[in-house]
XYZ file of C-alpha atoms in Angstrom:
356
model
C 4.784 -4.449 -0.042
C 5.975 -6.965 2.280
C 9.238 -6.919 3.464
C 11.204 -9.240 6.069
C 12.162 -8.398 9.708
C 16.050 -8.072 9.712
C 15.834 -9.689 13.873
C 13.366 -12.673 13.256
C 12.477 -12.962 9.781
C 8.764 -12.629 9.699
C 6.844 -11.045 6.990
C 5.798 -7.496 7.527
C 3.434 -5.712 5.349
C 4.283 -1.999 4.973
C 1.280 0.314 5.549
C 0.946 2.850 2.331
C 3.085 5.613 1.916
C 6.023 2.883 3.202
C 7.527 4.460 6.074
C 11.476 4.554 6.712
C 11.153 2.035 9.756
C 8.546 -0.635 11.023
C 8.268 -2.279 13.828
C 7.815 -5.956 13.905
C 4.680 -6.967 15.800
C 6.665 -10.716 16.901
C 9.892 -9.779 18.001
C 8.888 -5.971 18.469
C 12.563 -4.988 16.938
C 12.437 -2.460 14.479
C 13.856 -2.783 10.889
C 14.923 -0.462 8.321
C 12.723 -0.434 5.062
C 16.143 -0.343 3.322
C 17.830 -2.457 4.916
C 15.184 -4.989 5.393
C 14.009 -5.388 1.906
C 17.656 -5.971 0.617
C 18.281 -8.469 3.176
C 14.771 -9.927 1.992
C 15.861 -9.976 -1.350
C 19.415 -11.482 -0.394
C 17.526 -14.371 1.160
C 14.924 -14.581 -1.765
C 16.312 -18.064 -2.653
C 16.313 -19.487 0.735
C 13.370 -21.433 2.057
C 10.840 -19.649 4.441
C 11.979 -19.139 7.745
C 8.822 -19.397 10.466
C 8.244 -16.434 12.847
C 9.548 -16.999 16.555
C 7.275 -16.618 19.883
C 6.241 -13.259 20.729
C 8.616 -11.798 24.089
C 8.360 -13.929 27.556
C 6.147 -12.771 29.742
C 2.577 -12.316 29.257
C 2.526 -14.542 26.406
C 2.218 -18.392 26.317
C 5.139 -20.712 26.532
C 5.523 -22.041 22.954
C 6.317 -26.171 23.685
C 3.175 -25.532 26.008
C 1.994 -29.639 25.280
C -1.512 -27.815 25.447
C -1.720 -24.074 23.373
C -4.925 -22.197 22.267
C -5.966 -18.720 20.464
C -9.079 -17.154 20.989
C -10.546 -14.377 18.859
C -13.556 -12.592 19.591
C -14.433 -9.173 18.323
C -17.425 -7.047 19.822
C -16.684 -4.459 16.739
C -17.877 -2.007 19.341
C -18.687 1.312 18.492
C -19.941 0.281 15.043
C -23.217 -0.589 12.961
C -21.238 -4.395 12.921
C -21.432 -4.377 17.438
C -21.727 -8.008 18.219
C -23.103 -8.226 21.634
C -21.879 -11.942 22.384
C -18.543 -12.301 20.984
C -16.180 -11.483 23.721
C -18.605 -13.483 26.395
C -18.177 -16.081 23.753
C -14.513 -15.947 24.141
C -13.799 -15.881 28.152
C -16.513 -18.638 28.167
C -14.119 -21.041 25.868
C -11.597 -19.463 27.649
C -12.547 -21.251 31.124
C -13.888 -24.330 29.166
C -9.856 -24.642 28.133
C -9.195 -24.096 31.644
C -11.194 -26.181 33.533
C -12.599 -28.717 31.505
C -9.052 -29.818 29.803
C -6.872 -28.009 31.740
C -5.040 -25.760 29.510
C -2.609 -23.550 31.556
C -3.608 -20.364 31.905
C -0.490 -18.966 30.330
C -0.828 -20.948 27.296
C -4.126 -19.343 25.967
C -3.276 -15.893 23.808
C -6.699 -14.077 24.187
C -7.573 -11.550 21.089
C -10.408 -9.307 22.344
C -11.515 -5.715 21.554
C -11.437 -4.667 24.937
C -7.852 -5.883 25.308
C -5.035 -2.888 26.349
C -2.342 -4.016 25.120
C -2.127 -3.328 21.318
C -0.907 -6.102 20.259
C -3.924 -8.121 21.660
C -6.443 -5.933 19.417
C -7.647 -8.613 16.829
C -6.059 -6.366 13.904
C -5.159 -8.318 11.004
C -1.994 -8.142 11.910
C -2.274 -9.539 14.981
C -4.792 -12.252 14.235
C -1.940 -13.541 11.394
C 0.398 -13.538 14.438
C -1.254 -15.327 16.926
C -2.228 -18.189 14.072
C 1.732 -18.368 13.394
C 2.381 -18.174 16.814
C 0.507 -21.091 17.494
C 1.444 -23.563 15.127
C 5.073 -22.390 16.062
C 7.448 -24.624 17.419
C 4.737 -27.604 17.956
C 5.690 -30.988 18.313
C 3.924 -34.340 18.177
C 1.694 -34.936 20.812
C 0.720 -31.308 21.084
C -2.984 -30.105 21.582
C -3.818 -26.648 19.821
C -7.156 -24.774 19.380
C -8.034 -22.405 17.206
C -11.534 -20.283 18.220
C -12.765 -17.720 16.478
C -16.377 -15.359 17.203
C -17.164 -12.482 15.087
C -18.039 -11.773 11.659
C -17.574 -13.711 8.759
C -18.294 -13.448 5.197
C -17.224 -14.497 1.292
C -15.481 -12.906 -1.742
C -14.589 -13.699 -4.937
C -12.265 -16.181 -6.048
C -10.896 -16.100 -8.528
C -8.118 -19.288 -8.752
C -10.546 -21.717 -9.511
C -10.319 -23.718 -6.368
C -13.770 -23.134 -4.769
C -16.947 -24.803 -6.075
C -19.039 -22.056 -5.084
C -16.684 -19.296 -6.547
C -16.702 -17.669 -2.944
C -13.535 -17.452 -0.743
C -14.606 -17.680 3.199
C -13.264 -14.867 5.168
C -12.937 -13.699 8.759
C -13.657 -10.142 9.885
C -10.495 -8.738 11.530
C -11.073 -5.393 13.580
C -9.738 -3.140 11.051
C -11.122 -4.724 7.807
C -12.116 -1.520 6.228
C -7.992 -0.664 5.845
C -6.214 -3.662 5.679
C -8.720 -6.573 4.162
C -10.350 -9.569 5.115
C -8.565 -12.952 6.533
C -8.922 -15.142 3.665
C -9.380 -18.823 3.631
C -6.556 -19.879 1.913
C -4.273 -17.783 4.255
C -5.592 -19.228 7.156
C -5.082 -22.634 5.537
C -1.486 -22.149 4.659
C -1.042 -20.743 8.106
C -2.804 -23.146 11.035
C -3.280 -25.923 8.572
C -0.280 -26.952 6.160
C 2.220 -26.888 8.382
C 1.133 -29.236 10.534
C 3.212 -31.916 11.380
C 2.861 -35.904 12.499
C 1.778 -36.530 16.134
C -0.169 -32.461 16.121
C -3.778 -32.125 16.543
C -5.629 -28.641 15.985
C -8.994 -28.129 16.861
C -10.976 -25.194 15.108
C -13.652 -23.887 16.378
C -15.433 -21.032 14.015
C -18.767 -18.961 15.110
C -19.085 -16.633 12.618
C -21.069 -16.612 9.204
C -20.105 -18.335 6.138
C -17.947 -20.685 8.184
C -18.610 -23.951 6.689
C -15.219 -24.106 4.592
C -13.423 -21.217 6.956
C -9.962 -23.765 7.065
C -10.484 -24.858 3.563
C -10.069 -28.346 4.501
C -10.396 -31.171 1.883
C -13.270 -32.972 3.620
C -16.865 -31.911 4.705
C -19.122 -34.142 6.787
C -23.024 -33.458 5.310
C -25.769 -35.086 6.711
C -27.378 -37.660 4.295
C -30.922 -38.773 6.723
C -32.909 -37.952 9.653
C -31.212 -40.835 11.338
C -28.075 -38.821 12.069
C -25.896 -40.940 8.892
C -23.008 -39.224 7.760
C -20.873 -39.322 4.527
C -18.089 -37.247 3.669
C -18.174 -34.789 1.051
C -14.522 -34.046 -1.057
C -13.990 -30.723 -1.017
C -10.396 -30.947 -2.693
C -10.107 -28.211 -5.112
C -10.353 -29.387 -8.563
C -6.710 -27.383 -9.692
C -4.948 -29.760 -7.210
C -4.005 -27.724 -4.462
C -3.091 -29.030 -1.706
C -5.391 -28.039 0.942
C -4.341 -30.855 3.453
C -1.328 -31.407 7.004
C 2.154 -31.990 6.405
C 1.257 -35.071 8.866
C -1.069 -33.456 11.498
C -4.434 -33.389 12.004
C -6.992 -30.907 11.977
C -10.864 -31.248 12.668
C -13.008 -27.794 12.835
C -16.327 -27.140 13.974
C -18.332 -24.156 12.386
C -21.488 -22.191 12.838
C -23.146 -22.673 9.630
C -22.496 -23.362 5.729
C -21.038 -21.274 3.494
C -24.098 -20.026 2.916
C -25.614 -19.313 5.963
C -25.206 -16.792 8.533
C -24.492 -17.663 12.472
C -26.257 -16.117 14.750
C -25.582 -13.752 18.435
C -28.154 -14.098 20.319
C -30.125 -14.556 23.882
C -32.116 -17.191 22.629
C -29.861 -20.476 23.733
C -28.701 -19.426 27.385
C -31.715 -17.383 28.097
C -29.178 -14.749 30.276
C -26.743 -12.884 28.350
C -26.161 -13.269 24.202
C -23.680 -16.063 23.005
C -22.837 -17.411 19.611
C -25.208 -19.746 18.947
C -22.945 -22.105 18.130
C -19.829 -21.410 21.085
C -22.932 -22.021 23.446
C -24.128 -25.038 21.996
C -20.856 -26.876 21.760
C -19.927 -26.206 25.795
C -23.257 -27.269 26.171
C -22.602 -30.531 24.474
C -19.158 -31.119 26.484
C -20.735 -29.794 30.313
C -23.487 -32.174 29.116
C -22.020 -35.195 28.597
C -22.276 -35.759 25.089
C -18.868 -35.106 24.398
C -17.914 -38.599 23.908
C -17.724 -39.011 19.988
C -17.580 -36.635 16.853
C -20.701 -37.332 16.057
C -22.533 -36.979 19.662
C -21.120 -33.605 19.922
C -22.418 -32.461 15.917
C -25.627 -34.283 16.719
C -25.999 -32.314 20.017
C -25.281 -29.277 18.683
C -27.180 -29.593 15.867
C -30.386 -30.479 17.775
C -29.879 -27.112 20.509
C -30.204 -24.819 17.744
C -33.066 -26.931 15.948
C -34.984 -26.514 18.923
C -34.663 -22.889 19.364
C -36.464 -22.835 15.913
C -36.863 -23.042 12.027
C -36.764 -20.017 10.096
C -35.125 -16.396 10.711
C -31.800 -15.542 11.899
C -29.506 -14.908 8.672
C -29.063 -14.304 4.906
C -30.506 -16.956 2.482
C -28.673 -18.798 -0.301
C -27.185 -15.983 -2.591
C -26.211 -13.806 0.679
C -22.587 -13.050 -1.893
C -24.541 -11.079 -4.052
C -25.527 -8.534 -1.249
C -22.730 -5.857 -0.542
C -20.766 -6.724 2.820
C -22.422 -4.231 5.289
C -25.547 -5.930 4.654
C -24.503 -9.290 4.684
C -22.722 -8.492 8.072
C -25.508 -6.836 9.558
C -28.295 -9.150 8.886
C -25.880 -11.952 9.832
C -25.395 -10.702 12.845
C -27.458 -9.956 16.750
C -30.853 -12.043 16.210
C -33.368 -10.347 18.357
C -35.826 -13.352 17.936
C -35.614 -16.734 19.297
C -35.527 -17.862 15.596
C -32.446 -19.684 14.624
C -31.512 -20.940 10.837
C -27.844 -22.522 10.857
C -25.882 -26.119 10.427
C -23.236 -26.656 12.511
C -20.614 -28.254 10.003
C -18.029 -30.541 10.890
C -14.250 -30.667 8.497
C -11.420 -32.194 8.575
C -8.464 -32.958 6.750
C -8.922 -36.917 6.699
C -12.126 -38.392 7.000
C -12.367 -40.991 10.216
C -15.903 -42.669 11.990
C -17.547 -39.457 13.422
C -19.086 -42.186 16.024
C -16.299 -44.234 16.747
C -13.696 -41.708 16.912
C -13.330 -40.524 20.570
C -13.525 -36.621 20.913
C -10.521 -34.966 22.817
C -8.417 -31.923 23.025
């Protein structure tokens, strides 16, 4: 049951056995169920009101010109422990920093080891930092979306996926409260978009190909690095696309591959293969064009090797502990994934200067 907050408006799901009060993870008020759900249904006719910022303080200013979530969950203390996640995160982290100088205060960090509740990648608090980000934008703003975990697929059922597999990210307590689908993370960091807004995705987990369900995939066509872009618009005419913005997202791997955590690319500590590779490609120097960067990244994780390092074609079949597990901490220096490269318009991947 979802009901809205009676302070700020935002969407709350009720937990079962719907409680008599719940407190809204934005605005931290707390509504009456009552009260709350016949103030939702007075309002019922009246177009969708977005979420405001989360409280001043530790959390970023929201007409930041620069603004950035990162995600990345350890699951520690289960068979799903990812050792590379959260070094994935602090690394983009200073990249952000340093590199494009993002203030400090306008990155929301999601870890596991976080202490403050409502920086515990929950579901709940993953939706909320995606709202919170596309919040209150305005043209000329830079956003980034990173995410490093677990990924995986599910049925769909609406007809819009060619595949018949939804992508899905792993949030913290996806045994209780479900997946992050595709299609909510498209209607949340991607449709509202609007003219003059760039967001830049950045997914290392499996299955991540289509994670933002954008309408346009860039696929590899020869060994000479041409590109052409593939339509991914669903056939039922959704509209997957900006209201005016633009968003371009890297990814681990296909739909239906697995990304890989492991030791094998920095030789130190584990990383997502993929996290290390791209701030590899931009401390390199090849961070000049689209295309440099896919090519670059695409060639670091080549040369670690050829074979090993997730589930095959058909991975959907398997039940999603073992698709998790085997997509997960490589032990080898084996690597089988294709960074992928989306966007909602298609554009020159070699012309088109890369910047955040």
């Amino acid at each position: 049951m979802l009901i809205n907050c009676t302070n700020c408006r935002t969407p709350l799901q009720l937990p079962p056995g719907a409680p008599s009060t719940v407190r809204c993870a934005v605005c931290q008020s707390i509504s009456q169920v009552t009260v709350a759900a016949a103030a939702a249904d007075d309002r019922s006719s009246a177009p969708p009101q977005p979420p405001v910022p989360w409280p001043a303080g530790p959390i970023p200013n929201v007409h930041g010109r620069k603004r950035a979530v990162i995600c990345g969950i350890a699951y520690k203390n289960t068979n799903l422990f990812l050792k590379g996640c959260i070094n994935d995160a602090k690394c983009m982290r200073y990249l952000l920093t340093k590199r494009f100088h993002f203030p400090e205060d306008s990155i929301l960090m999601l870890t596991d080891d976080e202490v403050d509740p409502y920086r515990i990648p929950t579901k709940a608090n993953m939706m909320m930092a995606m709202y919170w980000l596309v919040q209150g934008c305005q043209p000329g703003d830079s956003l980034v979306f990173h995410f490093s975990g677990h990924g995986s697929q599910q049925w769909n059922y609406s007809g819009e996926e060619a595949d018949g597999f939804d992508e899905t990210l792993v949030p913290l307590d996806y045994e209780t409260q479900g997946m992050i689908v595709d299609d909510e993370i498209n209607a949340t960091l991607v449709r509202p978009l609007p003219p003059g807004v760039r967001l830049h995705a950045l997914m290392d987990c499996c299955h991540s190909g289509t994670a933002l369900d954008l309408p346009y995939l860039c696929r590899t066509v020869s060994e000479t690095g041409h590109y052409v872009w593939e339509d991914h618009r669903p056939m039922t005419g959704t509209w997957k696309g900006t209201s005016g913005g633009e968003v371009i997202s890297f990814s681990g791997c296909d739909d239906h591959q697995t990304s890989s955590d492991t030791t094998a690319l920095s030789k130190v500590t584990n990383t997502g293969a993929m996290t290390f590779s791209f701030i590899q490609a931009i401390e390199s120097g090849q961070g000049t064009t689209y295309g440099n960067i896919l090519n670059s990244m695409r060639h670091a994780i080549r040369s670690v090797g050829t074979s090993g390092g997730g589930v095959p074609a058909g991975a959907p079949d398997t039940n999603l502990m073992n698709m998790l597990l085997s997509g997960g901490s490589v032990s080898g220096h084996l690597l089988k994934q294709e960074v992928q490269l989306t966007a909602n318009e298609t554009f020159d991947v070699y012309t088109k200067p890369f910047f955040i």
